[in-house]
mmCIF file of C-alpha atoms in Angstrom:
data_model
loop_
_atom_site.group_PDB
_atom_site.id
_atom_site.type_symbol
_atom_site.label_atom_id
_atom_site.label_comp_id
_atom_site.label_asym_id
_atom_site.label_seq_id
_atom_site.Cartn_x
_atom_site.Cartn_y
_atom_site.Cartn_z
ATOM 1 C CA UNK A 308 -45.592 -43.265 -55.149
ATOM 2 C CA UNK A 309 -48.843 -41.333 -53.680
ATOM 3 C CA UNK A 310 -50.930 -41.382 -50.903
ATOM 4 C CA UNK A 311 -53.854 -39.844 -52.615
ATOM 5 C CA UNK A 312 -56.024 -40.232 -48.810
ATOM 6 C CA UNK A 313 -53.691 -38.986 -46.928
ATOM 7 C CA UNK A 314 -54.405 -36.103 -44.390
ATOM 8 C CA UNK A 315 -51.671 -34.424 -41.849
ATOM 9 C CA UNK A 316 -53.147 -35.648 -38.205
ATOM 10 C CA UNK A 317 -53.361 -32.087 -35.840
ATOM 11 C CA UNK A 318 -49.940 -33.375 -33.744
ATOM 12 C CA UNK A 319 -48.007 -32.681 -37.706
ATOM 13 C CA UNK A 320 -49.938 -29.919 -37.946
ATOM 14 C CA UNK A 321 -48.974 -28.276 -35.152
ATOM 15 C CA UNK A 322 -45.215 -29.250 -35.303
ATOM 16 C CA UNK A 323 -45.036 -27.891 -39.175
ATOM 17 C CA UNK A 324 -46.641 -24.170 -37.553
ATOM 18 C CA UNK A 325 -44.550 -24.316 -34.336
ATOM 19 C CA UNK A 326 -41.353 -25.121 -36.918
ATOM 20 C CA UNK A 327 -42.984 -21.580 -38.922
ATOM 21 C CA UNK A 328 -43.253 -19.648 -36.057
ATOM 22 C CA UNK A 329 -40.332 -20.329 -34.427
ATOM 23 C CA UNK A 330 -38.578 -19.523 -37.292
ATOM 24 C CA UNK A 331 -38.325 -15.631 -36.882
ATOM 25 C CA UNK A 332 -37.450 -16.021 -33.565
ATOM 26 C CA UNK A 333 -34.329 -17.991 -34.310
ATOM 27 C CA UNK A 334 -33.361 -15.593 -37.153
ATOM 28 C CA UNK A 335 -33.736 -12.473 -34.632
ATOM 29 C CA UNK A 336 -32.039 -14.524 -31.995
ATOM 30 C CA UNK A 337 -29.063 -14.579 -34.377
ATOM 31 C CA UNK A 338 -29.046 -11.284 -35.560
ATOM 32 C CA UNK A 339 -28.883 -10.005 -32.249
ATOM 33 C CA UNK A 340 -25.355 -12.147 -31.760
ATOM 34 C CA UNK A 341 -24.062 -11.765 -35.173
ATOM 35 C CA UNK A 342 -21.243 -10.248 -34.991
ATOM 36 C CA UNK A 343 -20.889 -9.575 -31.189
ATOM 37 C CA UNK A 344 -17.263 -10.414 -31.182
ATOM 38 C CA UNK A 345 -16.302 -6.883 -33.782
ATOM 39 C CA UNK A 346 -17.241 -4.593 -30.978
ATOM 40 C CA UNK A 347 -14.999 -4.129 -27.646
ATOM 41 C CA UNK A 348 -17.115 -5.054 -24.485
ATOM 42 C CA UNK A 349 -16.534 -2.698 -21.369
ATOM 43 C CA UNK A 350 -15.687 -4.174 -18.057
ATOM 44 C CA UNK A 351 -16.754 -1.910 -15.178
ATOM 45 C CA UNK A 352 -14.806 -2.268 -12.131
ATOM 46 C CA UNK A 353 -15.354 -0.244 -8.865
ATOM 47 C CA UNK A 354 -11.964 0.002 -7.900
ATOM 48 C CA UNK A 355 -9.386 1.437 -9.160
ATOM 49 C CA UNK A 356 -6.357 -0.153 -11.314
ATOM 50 C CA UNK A 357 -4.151 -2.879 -10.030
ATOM 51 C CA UNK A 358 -6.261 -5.123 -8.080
ATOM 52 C CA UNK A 359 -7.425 -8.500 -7.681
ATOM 53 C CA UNK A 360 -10.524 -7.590 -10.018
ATOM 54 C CA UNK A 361 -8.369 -6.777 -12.932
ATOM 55 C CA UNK A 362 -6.643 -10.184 -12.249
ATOM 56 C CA UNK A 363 -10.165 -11.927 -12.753
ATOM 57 C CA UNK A 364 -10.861 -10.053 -15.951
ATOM 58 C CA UNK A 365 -8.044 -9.917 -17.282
ATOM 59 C CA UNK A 366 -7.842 -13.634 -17.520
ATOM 60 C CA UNK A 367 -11.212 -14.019 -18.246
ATOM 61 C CA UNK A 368 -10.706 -11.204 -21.221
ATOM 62 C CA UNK A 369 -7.780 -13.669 -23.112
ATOM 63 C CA UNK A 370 -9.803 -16.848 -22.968
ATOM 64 C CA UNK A 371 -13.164 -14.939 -24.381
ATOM 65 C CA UNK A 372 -11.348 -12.435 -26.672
ATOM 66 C CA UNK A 373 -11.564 -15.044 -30.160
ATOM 67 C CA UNK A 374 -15.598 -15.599 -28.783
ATOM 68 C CA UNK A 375 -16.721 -12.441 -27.669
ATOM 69 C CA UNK A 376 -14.031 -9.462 -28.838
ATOM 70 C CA UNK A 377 -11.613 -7.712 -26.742
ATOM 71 C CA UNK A 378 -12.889 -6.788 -22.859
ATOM 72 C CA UNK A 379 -11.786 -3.897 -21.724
ATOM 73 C CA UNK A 380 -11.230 -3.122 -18.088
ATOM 74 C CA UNK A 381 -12.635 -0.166 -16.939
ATOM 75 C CA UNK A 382 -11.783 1.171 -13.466
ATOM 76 C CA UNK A 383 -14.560 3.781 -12.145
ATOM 77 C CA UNK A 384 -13.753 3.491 -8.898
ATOM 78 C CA UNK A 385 -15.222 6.429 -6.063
ATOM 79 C CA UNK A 386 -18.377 5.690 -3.653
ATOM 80 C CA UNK A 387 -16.851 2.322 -2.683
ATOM 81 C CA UNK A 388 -17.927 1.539 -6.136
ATOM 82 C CA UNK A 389 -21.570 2.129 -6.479
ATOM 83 C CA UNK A 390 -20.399 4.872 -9.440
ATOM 84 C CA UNK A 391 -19.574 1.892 -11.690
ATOM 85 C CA UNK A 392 -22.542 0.306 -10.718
ATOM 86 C CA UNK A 393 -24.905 3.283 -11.883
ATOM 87 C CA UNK A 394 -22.949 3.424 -15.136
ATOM 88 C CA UNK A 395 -23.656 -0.150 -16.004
ATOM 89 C CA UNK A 396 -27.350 0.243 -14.839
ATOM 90 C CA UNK A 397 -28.193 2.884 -17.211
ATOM 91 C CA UNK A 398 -25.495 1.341 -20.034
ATOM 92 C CA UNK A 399 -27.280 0.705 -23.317
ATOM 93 C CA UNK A 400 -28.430 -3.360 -22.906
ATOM 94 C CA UNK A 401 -27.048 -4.736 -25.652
ATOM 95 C CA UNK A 402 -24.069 -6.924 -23.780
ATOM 96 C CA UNK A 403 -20.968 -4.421 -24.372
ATOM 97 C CA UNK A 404 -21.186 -3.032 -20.883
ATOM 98 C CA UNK A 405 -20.948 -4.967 -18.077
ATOM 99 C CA UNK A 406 -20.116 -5.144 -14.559
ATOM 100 C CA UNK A 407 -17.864 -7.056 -12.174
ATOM 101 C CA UNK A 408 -20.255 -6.716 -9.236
ATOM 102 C CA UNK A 409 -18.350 -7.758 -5.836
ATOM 103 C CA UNK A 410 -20.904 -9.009 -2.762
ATOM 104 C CA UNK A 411 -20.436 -5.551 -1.132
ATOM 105 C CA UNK A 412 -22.024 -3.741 -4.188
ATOM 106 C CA UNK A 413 -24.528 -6.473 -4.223
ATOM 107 C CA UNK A 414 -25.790 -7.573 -0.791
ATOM 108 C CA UNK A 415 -24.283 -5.507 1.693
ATOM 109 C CA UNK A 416 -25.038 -1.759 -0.210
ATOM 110 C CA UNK A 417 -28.321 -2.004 0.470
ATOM 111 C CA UNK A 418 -28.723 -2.113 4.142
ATOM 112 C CA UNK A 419 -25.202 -0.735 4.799
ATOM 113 C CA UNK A 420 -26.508 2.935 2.529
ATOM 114 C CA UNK A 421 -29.582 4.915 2.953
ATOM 115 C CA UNK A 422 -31.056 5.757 -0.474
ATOM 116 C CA UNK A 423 -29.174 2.973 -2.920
ATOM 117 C CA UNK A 424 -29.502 4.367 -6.057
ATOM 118 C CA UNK A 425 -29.992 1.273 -7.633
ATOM 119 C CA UNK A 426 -32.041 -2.617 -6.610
ATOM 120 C CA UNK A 427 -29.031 -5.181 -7.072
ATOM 121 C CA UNK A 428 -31.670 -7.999 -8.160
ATOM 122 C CA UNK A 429 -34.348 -5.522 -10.496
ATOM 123 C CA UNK A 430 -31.678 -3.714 -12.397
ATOM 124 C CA UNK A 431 -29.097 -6.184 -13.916
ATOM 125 C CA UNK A 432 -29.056 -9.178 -15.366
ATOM 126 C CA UNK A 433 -27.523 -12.028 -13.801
ATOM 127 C CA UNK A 434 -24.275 -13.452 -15.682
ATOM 128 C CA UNK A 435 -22.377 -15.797 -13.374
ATOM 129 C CA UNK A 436 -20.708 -15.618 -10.378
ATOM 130 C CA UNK A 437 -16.759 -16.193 -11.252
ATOM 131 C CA UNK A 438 -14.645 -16.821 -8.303
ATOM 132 C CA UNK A 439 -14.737 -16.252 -4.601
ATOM 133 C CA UNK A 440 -12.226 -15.095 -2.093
ATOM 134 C CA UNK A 441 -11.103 -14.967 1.519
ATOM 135 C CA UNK A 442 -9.441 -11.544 3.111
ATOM 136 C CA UNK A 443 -6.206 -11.340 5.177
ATOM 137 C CA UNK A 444 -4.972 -9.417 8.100
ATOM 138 C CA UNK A 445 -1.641 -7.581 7.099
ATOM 139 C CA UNK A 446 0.621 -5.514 8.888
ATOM 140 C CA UNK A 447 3.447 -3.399 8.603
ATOM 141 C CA UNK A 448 6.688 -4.969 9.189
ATOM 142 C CA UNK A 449 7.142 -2.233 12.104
ATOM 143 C CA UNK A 450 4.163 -3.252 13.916
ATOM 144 C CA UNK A 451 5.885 -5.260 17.245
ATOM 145 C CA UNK A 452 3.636 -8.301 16.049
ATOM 146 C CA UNK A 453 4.252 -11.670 14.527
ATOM 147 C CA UNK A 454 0.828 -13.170 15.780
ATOM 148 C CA UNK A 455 -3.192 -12.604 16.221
ATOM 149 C CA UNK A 456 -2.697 -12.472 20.268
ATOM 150 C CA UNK A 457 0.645 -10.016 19.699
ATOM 151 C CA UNK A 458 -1.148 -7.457 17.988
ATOM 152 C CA UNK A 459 -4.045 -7.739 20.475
ATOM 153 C CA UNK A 460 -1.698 -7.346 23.019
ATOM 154 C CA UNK A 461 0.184 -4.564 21.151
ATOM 155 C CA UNK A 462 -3.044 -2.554 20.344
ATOM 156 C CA UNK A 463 -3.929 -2.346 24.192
ATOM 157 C CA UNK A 464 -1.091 -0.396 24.695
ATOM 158 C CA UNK A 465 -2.228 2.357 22.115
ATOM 159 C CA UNK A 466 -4.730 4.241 23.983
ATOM 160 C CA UNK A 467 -7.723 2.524 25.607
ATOM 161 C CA UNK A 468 -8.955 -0.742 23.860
ATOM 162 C CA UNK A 469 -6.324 0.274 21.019
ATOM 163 C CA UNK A 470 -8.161 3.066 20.140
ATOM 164 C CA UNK A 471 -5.099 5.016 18.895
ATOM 165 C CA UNK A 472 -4.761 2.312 16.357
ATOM 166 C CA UNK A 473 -6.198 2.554 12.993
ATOM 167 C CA UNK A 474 -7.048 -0.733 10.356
ATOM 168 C CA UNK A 475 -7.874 0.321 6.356
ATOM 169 C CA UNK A 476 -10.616 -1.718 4.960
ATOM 170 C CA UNK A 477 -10.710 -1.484 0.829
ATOM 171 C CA UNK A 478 -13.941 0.673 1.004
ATOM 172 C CA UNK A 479 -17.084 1.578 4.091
ATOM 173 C CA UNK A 480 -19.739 -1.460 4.252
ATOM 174 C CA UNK A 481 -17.341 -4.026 2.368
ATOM 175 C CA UNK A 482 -16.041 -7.195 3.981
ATOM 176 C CA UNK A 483 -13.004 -5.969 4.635
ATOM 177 C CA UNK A 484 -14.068 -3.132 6.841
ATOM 178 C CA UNK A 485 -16.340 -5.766 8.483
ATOM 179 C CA UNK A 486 -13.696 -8.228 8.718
ATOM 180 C CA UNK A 487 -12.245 -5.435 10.707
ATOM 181 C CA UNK A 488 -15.122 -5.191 12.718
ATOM 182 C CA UNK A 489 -15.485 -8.393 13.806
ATOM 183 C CA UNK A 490 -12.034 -8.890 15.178
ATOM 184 C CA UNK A 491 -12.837 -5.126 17.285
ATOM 185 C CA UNK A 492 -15.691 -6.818 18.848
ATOM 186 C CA UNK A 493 -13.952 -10.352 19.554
ATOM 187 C CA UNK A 494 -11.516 -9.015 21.057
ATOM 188 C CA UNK A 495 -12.750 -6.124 22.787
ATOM 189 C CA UNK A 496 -11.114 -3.591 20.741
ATOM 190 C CA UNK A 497 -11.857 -0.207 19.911
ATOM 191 C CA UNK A 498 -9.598 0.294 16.583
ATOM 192 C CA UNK A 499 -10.455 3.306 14.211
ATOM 193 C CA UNK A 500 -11.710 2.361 10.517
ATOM 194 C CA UNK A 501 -9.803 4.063 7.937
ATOM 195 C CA UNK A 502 -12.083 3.469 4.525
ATOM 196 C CA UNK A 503 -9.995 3.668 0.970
ATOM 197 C CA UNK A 504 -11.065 4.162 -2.302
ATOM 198 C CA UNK A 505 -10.426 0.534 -3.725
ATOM 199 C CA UNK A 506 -6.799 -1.724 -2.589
ATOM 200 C CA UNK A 507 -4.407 -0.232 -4.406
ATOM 201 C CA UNK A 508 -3.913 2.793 -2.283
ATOM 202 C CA UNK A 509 -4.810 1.041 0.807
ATOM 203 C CA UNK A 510 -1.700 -1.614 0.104
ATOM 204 C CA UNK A 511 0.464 1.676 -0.567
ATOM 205 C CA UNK A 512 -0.190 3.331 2.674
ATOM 206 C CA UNK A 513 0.324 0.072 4.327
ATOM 207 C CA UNK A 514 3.885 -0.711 2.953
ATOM 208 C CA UNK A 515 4.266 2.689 3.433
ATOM 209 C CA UNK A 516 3.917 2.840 6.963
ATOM 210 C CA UNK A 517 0.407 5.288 7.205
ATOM 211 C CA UNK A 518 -1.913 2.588 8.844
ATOM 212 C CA UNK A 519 -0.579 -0.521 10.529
ATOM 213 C CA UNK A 520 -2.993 -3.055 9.818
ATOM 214 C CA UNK A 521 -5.016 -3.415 6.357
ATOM 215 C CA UNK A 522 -7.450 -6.334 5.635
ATOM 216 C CA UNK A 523 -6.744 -7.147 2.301
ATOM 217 C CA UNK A 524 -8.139 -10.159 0.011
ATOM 218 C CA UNK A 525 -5.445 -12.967 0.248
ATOM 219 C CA UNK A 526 -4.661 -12.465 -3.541
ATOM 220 C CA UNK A 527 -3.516 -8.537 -2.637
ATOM 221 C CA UNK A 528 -1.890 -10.063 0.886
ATOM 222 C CA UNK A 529 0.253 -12.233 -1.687
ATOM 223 C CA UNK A 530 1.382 -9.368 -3.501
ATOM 224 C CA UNK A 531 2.549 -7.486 -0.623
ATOM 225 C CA UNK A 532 4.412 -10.191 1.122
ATOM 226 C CA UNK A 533 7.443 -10.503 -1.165
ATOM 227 C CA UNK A 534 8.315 -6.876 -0.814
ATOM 228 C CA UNK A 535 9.234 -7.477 3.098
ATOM 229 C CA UNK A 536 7.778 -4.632 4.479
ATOM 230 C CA UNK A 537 4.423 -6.372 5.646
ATOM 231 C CA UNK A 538 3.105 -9.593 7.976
ATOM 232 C CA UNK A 539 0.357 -11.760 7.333
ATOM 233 C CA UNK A 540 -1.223 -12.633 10.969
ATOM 234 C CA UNK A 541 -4.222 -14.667 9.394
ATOM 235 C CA UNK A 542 -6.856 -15.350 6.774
ATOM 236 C CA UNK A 543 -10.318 -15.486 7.345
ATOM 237 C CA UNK A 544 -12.207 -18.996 5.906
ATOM 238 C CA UNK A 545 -13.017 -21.742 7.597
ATOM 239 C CA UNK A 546 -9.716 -23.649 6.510
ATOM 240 C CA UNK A 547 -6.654 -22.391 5.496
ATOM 241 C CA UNK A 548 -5.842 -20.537 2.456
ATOM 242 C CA UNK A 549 -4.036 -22.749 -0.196
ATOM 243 C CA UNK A 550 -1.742 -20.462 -1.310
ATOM 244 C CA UNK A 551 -0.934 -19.355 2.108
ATOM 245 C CA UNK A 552 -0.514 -22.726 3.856
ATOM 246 C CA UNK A 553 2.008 -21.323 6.811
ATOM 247 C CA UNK A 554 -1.270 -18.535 8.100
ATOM 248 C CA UNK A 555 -3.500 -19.373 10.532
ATOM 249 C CA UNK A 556 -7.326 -18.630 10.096
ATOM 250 C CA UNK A 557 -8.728 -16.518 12.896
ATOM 251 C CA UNK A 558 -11.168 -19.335 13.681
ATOM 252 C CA UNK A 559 -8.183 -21.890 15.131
ATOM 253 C CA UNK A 560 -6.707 -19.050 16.770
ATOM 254 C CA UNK A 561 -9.836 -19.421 18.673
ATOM 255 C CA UNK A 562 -12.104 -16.527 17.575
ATOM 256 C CA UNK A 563 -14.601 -18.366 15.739
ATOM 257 C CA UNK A 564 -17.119 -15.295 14.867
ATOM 258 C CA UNK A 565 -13.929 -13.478 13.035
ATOM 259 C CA UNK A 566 -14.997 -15.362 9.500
ATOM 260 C CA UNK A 567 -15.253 -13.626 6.496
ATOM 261 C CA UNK A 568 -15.544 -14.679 2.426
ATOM 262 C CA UNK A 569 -16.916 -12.999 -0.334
ATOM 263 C CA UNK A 570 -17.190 -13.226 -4.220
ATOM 264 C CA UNK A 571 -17.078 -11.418 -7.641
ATOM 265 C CA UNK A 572 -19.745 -12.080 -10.326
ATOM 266 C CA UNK A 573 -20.276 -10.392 -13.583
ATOM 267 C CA UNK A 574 -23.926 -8.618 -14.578
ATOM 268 C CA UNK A 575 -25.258 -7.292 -17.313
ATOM 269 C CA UNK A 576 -27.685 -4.172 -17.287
ATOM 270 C CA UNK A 577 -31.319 -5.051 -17.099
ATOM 271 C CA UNK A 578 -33.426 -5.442 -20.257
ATOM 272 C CA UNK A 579 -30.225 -7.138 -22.273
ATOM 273 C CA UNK A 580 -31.998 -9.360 -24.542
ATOM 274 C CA UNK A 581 -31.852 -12.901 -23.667
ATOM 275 C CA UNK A 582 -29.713 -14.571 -26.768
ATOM 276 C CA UNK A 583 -27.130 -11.924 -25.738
ATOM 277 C CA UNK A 584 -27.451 -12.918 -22.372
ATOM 278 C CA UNK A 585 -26.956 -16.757 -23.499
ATOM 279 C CA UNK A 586 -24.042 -15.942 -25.185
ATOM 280 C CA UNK A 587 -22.194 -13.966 -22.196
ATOM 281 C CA UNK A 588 -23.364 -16.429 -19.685
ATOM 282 C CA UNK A 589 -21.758 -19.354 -22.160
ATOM 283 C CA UNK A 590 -18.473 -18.044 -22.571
ATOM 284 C CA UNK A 591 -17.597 -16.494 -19.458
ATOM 285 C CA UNK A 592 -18.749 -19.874 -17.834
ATOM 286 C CA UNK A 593 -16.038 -21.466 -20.379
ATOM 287 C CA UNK A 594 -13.521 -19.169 -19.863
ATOM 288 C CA UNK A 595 -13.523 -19.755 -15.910
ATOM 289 C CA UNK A 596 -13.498 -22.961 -16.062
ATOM 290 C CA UNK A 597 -10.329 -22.711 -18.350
ATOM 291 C CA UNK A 598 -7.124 -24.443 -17.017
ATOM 292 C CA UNK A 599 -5.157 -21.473 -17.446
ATOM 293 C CA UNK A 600 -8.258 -19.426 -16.009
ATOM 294 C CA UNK A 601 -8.373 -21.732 -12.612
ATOM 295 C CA UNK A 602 -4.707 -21.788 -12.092
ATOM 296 C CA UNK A 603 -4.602 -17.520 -12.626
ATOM 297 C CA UNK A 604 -7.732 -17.618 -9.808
ATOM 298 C CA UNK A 605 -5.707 -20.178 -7.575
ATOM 299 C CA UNK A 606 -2.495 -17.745 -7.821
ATOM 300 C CA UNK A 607 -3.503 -14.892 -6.659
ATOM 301 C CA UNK A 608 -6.048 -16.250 -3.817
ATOM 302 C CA UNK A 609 -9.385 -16.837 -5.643
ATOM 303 C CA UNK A 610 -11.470 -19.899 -5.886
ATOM 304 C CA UNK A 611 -13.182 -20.746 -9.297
ATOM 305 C CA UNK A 612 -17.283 -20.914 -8.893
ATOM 306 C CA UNK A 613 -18.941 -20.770 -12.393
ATOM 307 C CA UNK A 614 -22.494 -20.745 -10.727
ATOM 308 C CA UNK A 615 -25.286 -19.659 -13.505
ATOM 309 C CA UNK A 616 -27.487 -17.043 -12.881
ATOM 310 C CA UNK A 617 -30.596 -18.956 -10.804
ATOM 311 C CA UNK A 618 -27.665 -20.058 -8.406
ATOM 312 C CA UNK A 619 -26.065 -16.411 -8.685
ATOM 313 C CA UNK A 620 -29.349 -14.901 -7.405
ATOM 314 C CA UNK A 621 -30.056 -17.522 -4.843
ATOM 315 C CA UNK A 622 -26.935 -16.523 -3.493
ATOM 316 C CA UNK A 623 -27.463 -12.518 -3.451
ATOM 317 C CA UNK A 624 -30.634 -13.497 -1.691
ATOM 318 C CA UNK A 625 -29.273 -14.949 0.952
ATOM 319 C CA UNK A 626 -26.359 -12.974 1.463
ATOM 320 C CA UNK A 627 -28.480 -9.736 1.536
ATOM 321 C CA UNK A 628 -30.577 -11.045 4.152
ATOM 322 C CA UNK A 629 -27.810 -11.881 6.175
ATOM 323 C CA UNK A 630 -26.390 -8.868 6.087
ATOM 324 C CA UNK A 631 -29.681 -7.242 6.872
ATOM 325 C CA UNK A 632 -29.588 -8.764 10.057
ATOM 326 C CA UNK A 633 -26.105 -7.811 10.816
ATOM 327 C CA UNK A 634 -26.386 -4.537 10.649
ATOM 328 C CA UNK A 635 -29.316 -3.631 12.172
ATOM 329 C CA UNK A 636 -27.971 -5.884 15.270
ATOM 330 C CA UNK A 637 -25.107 -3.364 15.429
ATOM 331 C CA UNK A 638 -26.862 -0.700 13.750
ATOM 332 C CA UNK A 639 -23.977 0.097 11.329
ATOM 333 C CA UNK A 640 -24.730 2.891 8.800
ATOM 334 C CA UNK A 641 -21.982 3.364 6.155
ATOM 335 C CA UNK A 642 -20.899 6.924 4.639
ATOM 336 C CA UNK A 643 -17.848 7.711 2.263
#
């Protein structure tokens, strides 16, 4: 059969070029993917080995490793983590290094350090944001305290205010020296900040007997309690911690400005073209919201999130302004 009078009306016309010129856009979309999965992907990680970090990724690395190749967990910890930071902003982009940024490195750096070496929302590329997390006040079994109001008590009897005391925070400017911080100024307390170089050594020294009070994330306060040398006091969220059911948050002990949380999301450098970002962004947001994935998170003290990158940024936004105002109301400068 023919249609010897037929002509193509301008809406085929422009579906048959659209079809033509998106054509080499698909084919260099997939070329850019092809094959992703036959070369390792580096995990950057601010902190060195053994934390709740390498929990997250490690997880995250066996339910992506058949859809995206081995991950491989790279601690560079030093500078309270800004080193890995500036090795994942210069990385090559092409999606094999990446970074699990943590809401210090992201929104507090840059009004808690002078001279950032790097712009948290110009220089990376937004994956998602995995998991958030509440910290934990933890001391050593010696400490003559079982409670919030014991320690207080106890403190006041080291020097004025407590000022013979000293708490470890996992790094200057995070939420665990602020956490800190915040329980000073509640309760009119004058305890010395002791900054560490990532958890790990700042759990040792605790069980260890060198400080007497750490703030911890509840996944490393979990770690630490079956060893009997430490005691959790109290968590900082707005409700209780489910795996820690027994602790009181500092907010019904009745110090309601002592509230802390915080989160880990992974980024990719800047420039990372976007089918490579598609893919990243697809599987990690698969592989978090894994069964196996959740109930690893829920474990060790973490809370699955899975936001996309819009949400991600939203967030950074708004956390970075908050913090802005924070610390210039108590004009807190950090240094290493």
């Amino acid at each position: 059969m023919t249609f010897p009078n037929f002509q193509p009306g301008r809406r085929q016309a422009l579906a048959a070029l659209g079809g033509l010129a998106l054509a080499p856009l698909a084919s260099q979309a997939q070329a850019q993917t092809q094959g992703f999965a036959s070369k390792p992907t580096r995990v950057l990680i601010g902190v060195p080995a053994g934390g709740t970090q390498d929990v997250l990724t490690r997880a995250v690395a066996d339910a992506v490793r058949s859809s995206l190749g081995p991950l491989i967990i790279d601690n560079k910890s030093g500078a309270s983590g800004r080193i890995a930071v500036d090795t994942v902003k210069t990385a090559e982009p092409d999606g094999h290094t990446l970074l699990l940024g943590t809401a210090s490195m992201m929104t507090m750096f840059p009004s808690a350090y002078k001279n950032l070496s790097y712009d948290p929302i110009k220089d990376f590329s937004p994956l998602i944001n995995a998991a958030s997390f509440e910290l934990a006040m933890v001391v050593h079994k010696d400490v003559p305290a079982s409670t919030v109001p014991e320690f207080i008590a106890w403190a006041k009897t080291q020097g004025p205010n407590g000022n013979k005391v000293s708490f470890a925070s996992y790094g200057a400017g995070t939420p665990s020296h602020f956490l800190g911080e915040m329980l000073n100024r509640a309760a009119g307390l004058q305890m010395v900040h002791v900054p560490y170089r990532g958890s790990t050594p700042a759990r040792q020294d605790l069980m260890g007997g060198t400080v007497p009070v750490y703030f911890d994330t509840v996944g490393g306060a979990i770690t630490m309690q079956p060893t009997g040398r430490v005691k959790v006091l109290a968590t900082s969220g707005a409700r209780r911690s489910p795996p820690m059911p027994a602790i009181p948050t500092f907010v019904e002990l009745g110090y309601k400005d002592v509230i802390a949380a915080a989160w880990f999301a992974y980024y990719a450098p800047a420039k990372t073209p976007r089918p490579v970002l598609d893919l990243l962004r697809a599987e990690l947001t698969r592989a978090v919201n894994t069964r196996e994935v959740r109930q690893q998170l829920l474990l060790n003290g973490m809370y699955p999130v899975g936001d996309g990158p819009d949400a991600l940024v939203k967030t950074m936004r708004e956390d970075i302004e908050r913090w802005a105002r924070i610390m210039k109301a108590t004009n807190f400068v950090a240094s290493d």
